[in-house]
Coordinates of C-alpha atoms in Angstrom, one line a residue:
M1 CA -5.0 9.5 -2.9
D2 CA -1.6 7.9 -1.9
K3 CA -0.1 5.1 -4.0
L4 CA 2.9 2.8 -3.6
K5 CA 5.5 2.4 -6.4
I6 CA 7.4 -0.8 -6.2
I7 CA 10.3 -2.1 -8.3
A8 CA 11.8 -5.6 -7.7
N9 CA 15.2 -5.3 -6.1
G10 CA 16.3 -8.8 -5.3
K11 CA 16.7 -10.4 -1.9
L12 CA 15.7 -8.8 1.4
N13 CA 18.3 -8.8 4.2
G14 CA 18.4 -7.2 7.6
E15 CA 16.1 -6.6 10.5
I16 CA 12.5 -5.3 10.9
T17 CA 10.8 -4.3 14.1
V18 CA 7.3 -5.6 14.4
S19 CA 4.6 -3.2 15.6
G20 CA 1.9 -3.8 18.1
A21 CA -1.2 -5.6 16.8
K22 CA -4.0 -3.4 15.5
N23 CA -6.5 -6.1 16.3
A24 CA -5.4 -6.0 20.0
A25 CA -4.9 -2.2 20.3
L26 CA -8.5 -1.3 19.2
P27 CA -10.3 -3.4 21.9
L28 CA -7.8 -2.4 24.5
M29 CA -8.5 1.3 23.8
C30 CA -12.2 0.6 24.1
A31 CA -11.5 -1.0 27.5
G32 CA -10.6 2.5 28.7
L33 CA -14.3 3.2 28.9
L34 CA -14.7 0.6 31.7
T35 CA -12.9 2.7 34.3
A36 CA -12.7 6.3 35.6
G37 CA -9.0 5.6 36.0
T38 CA -6.2 5.9 33.4
L39 CA -5.3 3.1 31.1
R40 CA -1.8 3.4 29.8
L41 CA -1.1 1.4 26.6
K42 CA 2.3 0.9 25.2
N43 CA 3.4 -0.6 21.8
V44 CA 0.3 0.9 20.1
P45 CA 0.7 1.0 16.3
M46 CA 0.0 4.5 14.8
L47 CA -2.5 3.5 12.3
A48 CA -5.6 5.0 10.7
D49 CA -7.9 2.8 12.7
V50 CA -6.2 3.7 16.0
K51 CA -6.6 7.4 15.2
T52 CA -10.3 6.8 14.4
T53 CA -10.7 5.0 17.7
Q54 CA -9.0 7.9 19.5
K55 CA -11.5 10.3 17.9
L56 CA -14.4 8.1 18.8
L57 CA -13.4 7.9 22.5
Q58 CA -12.7 11.6 22.6
G59 CA -16.2 12.2 21.1
M60 CA -17.6 10.3 24.0
G61 CA -15.8 12.6 26.4
A62 CA -12.8 10.4 27.3
R63 CA -9.4 12.1 27.7
V64 CA -7.0 10.5 25.2
M65 CA -3.3 11.6 25.2
T66 CA -0.6 10.1 23.0
D67 CA 3.1 10.7 22.3
N68 CA 2.3 10.0 18.6
I69 CA 4.9 7.2 18.6
S70 CA 3.5 4.2 20.4
E71 CA 1.9 5.2 23.8
F72 CA -1.6 6.2 24.7
E73 CA -3.2 7.3 28.0
I74 CA -7.0 6.9 28.1
N75 CA -8.9 8.3 31.0
G76 CA -12.6 7.4 31.1
G77 CA -13.4 9.5 34.1
T78 CA -14.7 12.4 31.9
V79 CA -17.0 10.3 29.6
N80 CA -20.2 12.2 29.3
N81 CA -21.7 10.8 26.1
T82 CA -22.9 7.2 25.5
H83 CA -23.6 7.9 21.8
A84 CA -21.1 6.6 19.1
P85 CA -22.0 8.3 15.8
Y86 CA -22.3 6.9 12.3
D87 CA -19.6 9.1 10.8
L88 CA -16.9 7.4 12.9
V89 CA -18.3 3.9 13.4
S90 CA -19.1 3.6 9.7
T91 CA -15.4 3.6 8.7
M92 CA -14.3 0.9 11.1
R93 CA -16.0 -2.3 12.3
A94 CA -14.1 -2.4 15.5
S95 CA -16.1 0.6 16.7
I96 CA -18.9 -1.7 17.8
L97 CA -16.5 -2.6 20.7
V98 CA -17.5 0.5 22.6
L99 CA -21.0 -1.0 23.0
G100 CA -20.2 -3.6 25.7
P101 CA -18.1 -1.4 28.0
T102 CA -20.3 1.6 27.7
L103 CA -23.5 -0.3 28.5
A104 CA -21.8 -2.1 31.4
R105 CA -20.5 1.0 33.0
F106 CA -23.2 3.6 32.3
G107 CA -26.3 1.3 31.9
K108 CA -27.0 2.6 28.4
A109 CA -25.4 2.9 25.0
E110 CA -26.3 4.0 21.5
V111 CA -23.9 2.9 18.8
S112 CA -24.2 3.0 15.1
L113 CA -24.1 -0.3 13.3
P114 CA -20.5 -0.7 12.0
G115 CA -19.0 -0.4 8.6
G116 CA -15.4 -1.3 7.5
C117 CA -13.9 -3.1 4.6
A118 CA -15.7 -5.1 1.9
I119 CA -14.4 -8.6 2.6
G120 CA -17.9 -10.0 3.5
S121 CA -20.6 -10.0 6.1
R122 CA -19.5 -9.8 9.7
P123 CA -22.8 -9.4 11.6
V124 CA -23.0 -8.3 15.2
D125 CA -25.9 -10.6 16.1
Q126 CA -23.8 -12.6 18.6
H127 CA -22.8 -9.4 20.4
L128 CA -26.5 -8.4 20.8
K129 CA -27.7 -11.9 21.7
G130 CA -25.1 -12.1 24.5
L131 CA -25.9 -8.6 25.9
E132 CA -29.6 -9.5 25.9
A133 CA -28.9 -12.7 27.8
M134 CA -27.2 -10.4 30.4
G135 CA -30.4 -8.4 30.7
A136 CA -30.0 -5.6 28.2
Q137 CA -33.0 -4.3 26.3
I138 CA -31.9 -3.7 22.7
T139 CA -33.6 -2.1 19.8
I140 CA -32.3 -1.2 16.4
E141 CA -33.6 2.2 15.1
H142 CA -32.4 4.2 12.1
G143 CA -29.2 2.2 11.9
Y144 CA -28.3 2.5 15.6
V145 CA -28.1 -0.1 18.3
K146 CA -29.9 1.3 21.3
A147 CA -29.2 -0.7 24.5
V148 CA -30.4 -0.2 28.1
A149 CA -29.6 -2.2 31.2
P150 CA -32.6 -2.2 33.6
Q151 CA -31.7 -0.7 37.0
G152 CA -28.5 0.4 35.3
K153 CA -26.6 -2.9 35.6
L154 CA -26.1 -5.9 33.4
Q155 CA -26.6 -9.3 35.1
G156 CA -24.4 -12.3 35.0
A157 CA -25.6 -15.0 32.6
R158 CA -24.6 -18.1 30.6
V159 CA -23.9 -17.1 27.0
V160 CA -23.2 -19.6 24.3
M161 CA -22.1 -18.0 21.1
D162 CA -23.5 -19.7 18.0
V163 CA -20.3 -19.1 16.1
V164 CA -16.8 -18.3 17.1
T165 CA -16.5 -14.5 16.9
V166 CA -13.5 -12.4 18.0
G167 CA -15.4 -9.2 18.3
G168 CA -18.3 -10.8 20.0
T169 CA -16.1 -12.5 22.5
E170 CA -14.3 -9.2 23.3
N171 CA -17.5 -7.1 23.6
L172 CA -19.2 -9.6 25.9
L173 CA -16.0 -10.1 27.9
M174 CA -15.7 -6.4 28.6
A175 CA -19.4 -6.1 29.4
A176 CA -19.2 -9.1 31.9
T177 CA -16.5 -7.5 34.0
L178 CA -18.9 -5.0 35.5
A179 CA -22.1 -7.2 35.4
Q180 CA -23.7 -8.3 38.7
G181 CA -22.9 -11.9 39.4
V182 CA -21.1 -14.5 37.3
T183 CA -21.1 -14.7 33.5
T184 CA -20.0 -17.8 31.6
L185 CA -19.0 -17.2 28.0
E186 CA -18.9 -20.4 25.9
N187 CA -17.5 -21.0 22.4
C188 CA -15.2 -18.1 22.8
A189 CA -12.6 -17.0 20.3
V190 CA -9.1 -17.9 21.5
E191 CA -7.0 -15.5 19.3
P192 CA -3.9 -14.0 20.9
E193 CA -5.6 -10.6 20.7
V194 CA -8.5 -11.8 22.8
V195 CA -6.1 -13.2 25.4
D196 CA -4.2 -9.9 25.4
L197 CA -7.5 -8.0 26.2
A198 CA -8.4 -10.5 29.0
E199 CA -5.0 -10.1 30.6
C200 CA -5.3 -6.3 30.5
L201 CA -8.7 -6.5 32.1
V202 CA -7.3 -8.7 34.9
K203 CA -4.7 -6.0 35.5
M204 CA -7.6 -3.5 35.7
G205 CA -9.2 -5.6 38.5
A206 CA -11.5 -8.0 36.5
K207 CA -11.9 -11.5 37.7
I208 CA -11.6 -13.8 34.7
S209 CA -10.8 -17.5 34.6
G210 CA -10.3 -19.7 31.5
I211 CA -8.3 -17.1 29.6
G212 CA -7.0 -18.7 26.3
T213 CA -9.7 -21.4 26.3
S214 CA -13.1 -21.6 24.6
T215 CA -14.9 -21.1 28.0
M216 CA -14.3 -18.0 30.1
T217 CA -15.9 -17.3 33.5
V218 CA -16.2 -13.7 34.7
E219 CA -17.1 -12.7 38.2
G220 CA -18.4 -9.2 38.0
V221 CA -16.9 -6.5 40.1
N222 CA -18.3 -3.0 41.1
E223 CA -15.5 -1.1 39.4
L224 CA -12.2 -1.4 37.5
H225 CA -9.1 0.7 37.8
G226 CA -6.4 1.9 35.5
C227 CA -3.3 0.0 34.7
E228 CA -0.3 -0.1 32.3
H229 CA -0.3 -2.7 29.5
S230 CA 1.8 -3.4 26.4
V231 CA 0.0 -4.4 23.2
V232 CA 0.9 -7.9 21.9
P233 CA 3.1 -7.9 18.7
D234 CA 1.2 -8.0 15.4
R235 CA 1.3 -11.6 14.2
I236 CA -0.2 -10.6 10.8
E237 CA 2.3 -7.9 10.1
A238 CA 5.1 -10.3 11.0
G239 CA 3.6 -13.0 8.8
T240 CA 3.4 -10.5 5.9
F241 CA 7.1 -9.7 6.2
L242 CA 8.0 -13.4 6.4
C243 CA 6.1 -14.0 3.2
A244 CA 8.0 -11.2 1.5
V245 CA 11.3 -12.9 2.3
A246 CA 9.9 -16.3 1.2
M247 CA 9.2 -14.7 -2.2
T248 CA 12.3 -12.6 -2.7
G249 CA 14.8 -14.7 -0.9
G250 CA 17.3 -13.5 1.6
K251 CA 17.6 -13.5 5.4
V252 CA 15.6 -11.2 7.7
T253 CA 15.2 -11.2 11.5
L254 CA 11.9 -9.8 13.0
R255 CA 12.4 -8.1 16.4
H256 CA 9.6 -7.7 19.0
A257 CA 7.7 -10.6 17.4
A258 CA 5.6 -13.3 19.1
P259 CA 6.4 -16.6 17.4
K260 CA 4.2 -18.6 19.8
T261 CA 1.1 -16.8 18.3
M262 CA 2.1 -17.8 14.8
E263 CA 2.7 -21.5 14.7
A264 CA 0.3 -22.3 11.8
V265 CA 1.9 -19.6 9.7
L266 CA 5.5 -20.6 10.6
D267 CA 4.7 -24.3 9.8
K268 CA 3.5 -23.4 6.4
L269 CA 6.5 -21.3 5.6
A270 CA 8.8 -24.1 6.6
E271 CA 6.7 -26.4 4.3
A272 CA 7.4 -23.9 1.5
G273 CA 11.1 -24.3 2.0
A274 CA 12.0 -21.5 4.3
I275 CA 14.5 -22.0 7.2
I276 CA 12.8 -20.6 10.3
T277 CA 14.5 -20.0 13.7
T278 CA 12.8 -18.4 16.7
G279 CA 13.4 -17.1 20.1
E280 CA 11.1 -15.7 22.8
D281 CA 10.6 -12.4 20.9
W282 CA 12.3 -12.8 17.5
I283 CA 11.9 -14.8 14.3
T284 CA 14.6 -15.3 11.6
I285 CA 13.6 -16.4 8.1
E286 CA 16.1 -17.5 5.5
M287 CA 15.1 -18.4 1.9
Q288 CA 17.6 -19.3 -0.8
Q289 CA 15.3 -21.0 -3.3
R290 CA 12.0 -20.6 -5.0
P291 CA 9.2 -21.4 -2.6
K292 CA 7.3 -24.6 -2.9
A293 CA 3.5 -24.3 -3.3
V294 CA 1.6 -25.0 -0.1
N295 CA -2.1 -25.7 0.4
I296 CA -4.0 -23.3 2.7
R297 CA -7.3 -23.7 4.5
T298 CA -8.3 -20.8 6.8
A299 CA -10.1 -21.4 10.1
V300 CA -10.3 -19.9 13.5
H301 CA -7.3 -19.8 15.8
P302 CA -5.1 -21.7 16.3
A303 CA -5.6 -22.9 12.7
F304 CA -4.4 -20.9 9.7
P305 CA -5.6 -17.2 10.0
T306 CA -7.8 -15.7 7.3
D307 CA -5.8 -12.5 7.6
M308 CA -2.8 -14.3 6.1
Q309 CA -4.6 -15.9 3.2
A310 CA -4.0 -13.2 0.6
Q311 CA -0.3 -13.0 1.5
F312 CA 0.2 -16.7 1.1
M313 CA -1.7 -16.6 -2.1
A314 CA 0.9 -14.0 -3.4
M315 CA 3.7 -16.4 -2.4
N316 CA 1.9 -19.4 -4.0
V317 CA 1.5 -17.6 -7.4
V318 CA 5.4 -17.5 -7.8
A319 CA 5.9 -20.9 -6.1
E320 CA 6.9 -24.2 -7.7
G321 CA 3.9 -26.4 -8.1
V322 CA 0.1 -26.3 -7.8
S323 CA -1.7 -25.2 -4.6
R324 CA -5.2 -24.9 -3.3
V325 CA -6.4 -22.1 -1.1
T326 CA -9.7 -22.5 0.7
E327 CA -11.4 -19.6 2.5
T328 CA -13.8 -20.6 5.2
I329 CA -14.2 -17.4 7.2
F330 CA -15.2 -14.6 4.8
E331 CA -17.2 -15.0 1.6
N332 CA -15.7 -12.1 -0.4
R333 CA -12.0 -12.6 0.5
F334 CA -10.7 -13.4 -3.0
M335 CA -11.0 -9.9 -4.4
H336 CA -7.2 -9.7 -4.9
V337 CA -7.3 -12.6 -7.4
P338 CA -8.2 -10.5 -10.5
E339 CA -5.4 -8.0 -9.6
L340 CA -2.8 -10.8 -9.2
N341 CA -3.9 -12.4 -12.4
R342 CA -3.4 -9.0 -14.2
M343 CA 0.2 -9.3 -13.0
G344 CA 0.6 -12.7 -14.7
A345 CA -0.6 -15.1 -11.9
N346 CA -2.5 -18.2 -12.8
I347 CA -5.4 -18.4 -10.4
S348 CA -8.9 -19.8 -10.9
V349 CA -11.7 -19.6 -8.3
D350 CA -14.5 -22.0 -7.7
G351 CA -16.7 -20.8 -4.8
H352 CA -14.6 -20.6 -1.7
T353 CA -11.6 -22.4 -3.2
A354 CA -8.8 -21.0 -5.4
L355 CA -6.5 -23.2 -7.5
L356 CA -3.1 -21.7 -8.2
T357 CA -0.5 -22.9 -10.6
G358 CA 2.9 -21.2 -9.8
V359 CA 4.6 -19.1 -12.5
E360 CA 8.3 -18.1 -12.6
T361 CA 7.8 -14.4 -13.0
L362 CA 5.1 -11.7 -12.6
S363 CA 5.0 -8.5 -14.5
G364 CA 4.5 -5.1 -12.9
A365 CA 1.2 -3.4 -13.4
T366 CA -1.1 -0.7 -11.9
V367 CA -3.3 -2.6 -9.4
M368 CA -6.0 -1.5 -7.0
A369 CA -6.4 -2.6 -3.4
T370 CA -9.8 -3.7 -2.3
D371 CA -9.2 -4.4 1.4
L372 CA -6.5 -4.4 4.0
R373 CA -4.9 -7.8 3.4
A374 CA -5.5 -7.7 -0.3
S375 CA -3.4 -4.6 -0.3
A376 CA -0.6 -6.4 1.3
S377 CA -0.7 -9.3 -1.2
L378 CA -0.3 -6.8 -4.1
V379 CA 2.7 -5.1 -2.4
L380 CA 4.3 -8.6 -2.0
A381 CA 3.7 -9.4 -5.6
G382 CA 5.3 -6.1 -6.6
L383 CA 8.5 -7.1 -4.8
V384 CA 9.1 -9.9 -7.3
A385 CA 7.4 -8.5 -10.5
S386 CA 9.5 -7.3 -13.4
G387 CA 9.1 -3.6 -14.2
E388 CA 7.1 -1.2 -12.1
T389 CA 4.1 -1.9 -9.9
I390 CA 1.8 0.8 -8.7
V391 CA -0.6 -0.1 -5.8
D392 CA -3.5 2.3 -5.8
R393 CA -6.0 3.0 -2.9
I394 CA -3.5 2.2 -0.2
Y395 CA -5.7 3.8 2.5
H396 CA -6.7 0.2 3.1
L397 CA -3.1 -0.6 3.8
D398 CA -2.7 2.3 6.2
R399 CA -5.5 0.9 8.3
G400 CA -3.3 -2.1 9.3
Y401 CA 0.4 -1.6 8.5
E402 CA 2.6 1.0 10.2
Y403 CA 5.2 2.5 7.8
I404 CA 5.3 -0.5 5.6
E405 CA 7.3 1.2 2.9
K406 CA 9.9 2.2 5.4
K407 CA 10.1 -1.2 7.0
L408 CA 10.5 -3.0 3.7
G409 CA 12.8 -0.3 2.4
G410 CA 15.0 -0.9 5.4
V411 CA 15.8 -4.4 4.3
G412 CA 16.4 -3.7 0.6
A413 CA 13.0 -3.3 -1.1
K414 CA 12.7 -0.6 -3.6
I415 CA 9.4 0.9 -2.6
E416 CA 8.2 4.5 -2.2
R417 CA 5.0 6.3 -1.3
I418 CA 3.6 8.7 -3.9
R419 CA 1.5 11.3 -2.2
G420 CA -1.9 11.8 -3.9

């Protein structure tokens, strides 16, 4: 099993190119099931989850070609299997996103209930409720969601999601594009990745209004066609690198970034004392002092993202002052706290709130990653810890960060992968 060895090496300086967003790429790949044409995706990050999605689509009969750098061609014209098996779906929650497009186009789907990382419960009840409102008959048997659309077609409906759900919004949005009639989706997620999917669907011939708002209206069409689309930059990867510089000091410019999708994160970094400048597709951060502690409360977009909580916690543990971090999205998202405390952090947890008192130095240790963003926080801590830090079980990290050791190494970090 691979590990990362990290030794603090002072300030970071230079440029990093931001990859495409995993959380946009996966639903976009699933959208390839909606058409018999070819969907060409650019700026796709070569991650473990992307490769799992490729295998899943190929297992359903789709032709998936890639240059193994950043481009995919997905042709759904050869799909001959509406079954998504447990062995692939169990490793990645986003696999449930094949349910909506498969059901909408073929009138039936059988998808294993999803797995993924251990940060808490992420039920799919809103996905199923919405599809039932659109006329689907759904049963759950032996761990599989079995869905059938009577007469082979979903019907337009008004769907009000009980909670804001990114995956639920994406699944129902894709399903609605081929439903008969008009579908109104209310209480939609408005994350940039949802917007990216909607804009791609419009390129494929979907009729969607209200993109980027909490209510989207979809006028169903008989068929969609292929298109070319570039995946939106990964705001979480970008935020992770910005936190690294805020902790180590230095000056780094992120290229191929999307600062307009990151306002809550950039505001908090400025509050911590970083100098932030931005352009249309770049962000420069400069930090010449110890960061100031900042309070964080996660919430749905456009508020502070839960996927940046662990990284800001890593920054806060070496910041000047006391901070409070409140997690409102996932109940198990403080599993990095014991590992950070083993490195010398001063963090106490009470329910969904962590209280942090900044320390001047951390000490290197062997630590174990428990989920994707927890992994990133431990890497960041290693960048400023005295001695050697070993981050174990980095397969979590590889699900969401493309070549993180090369990108950080390129701006001066002393970090290397140890092959297991």
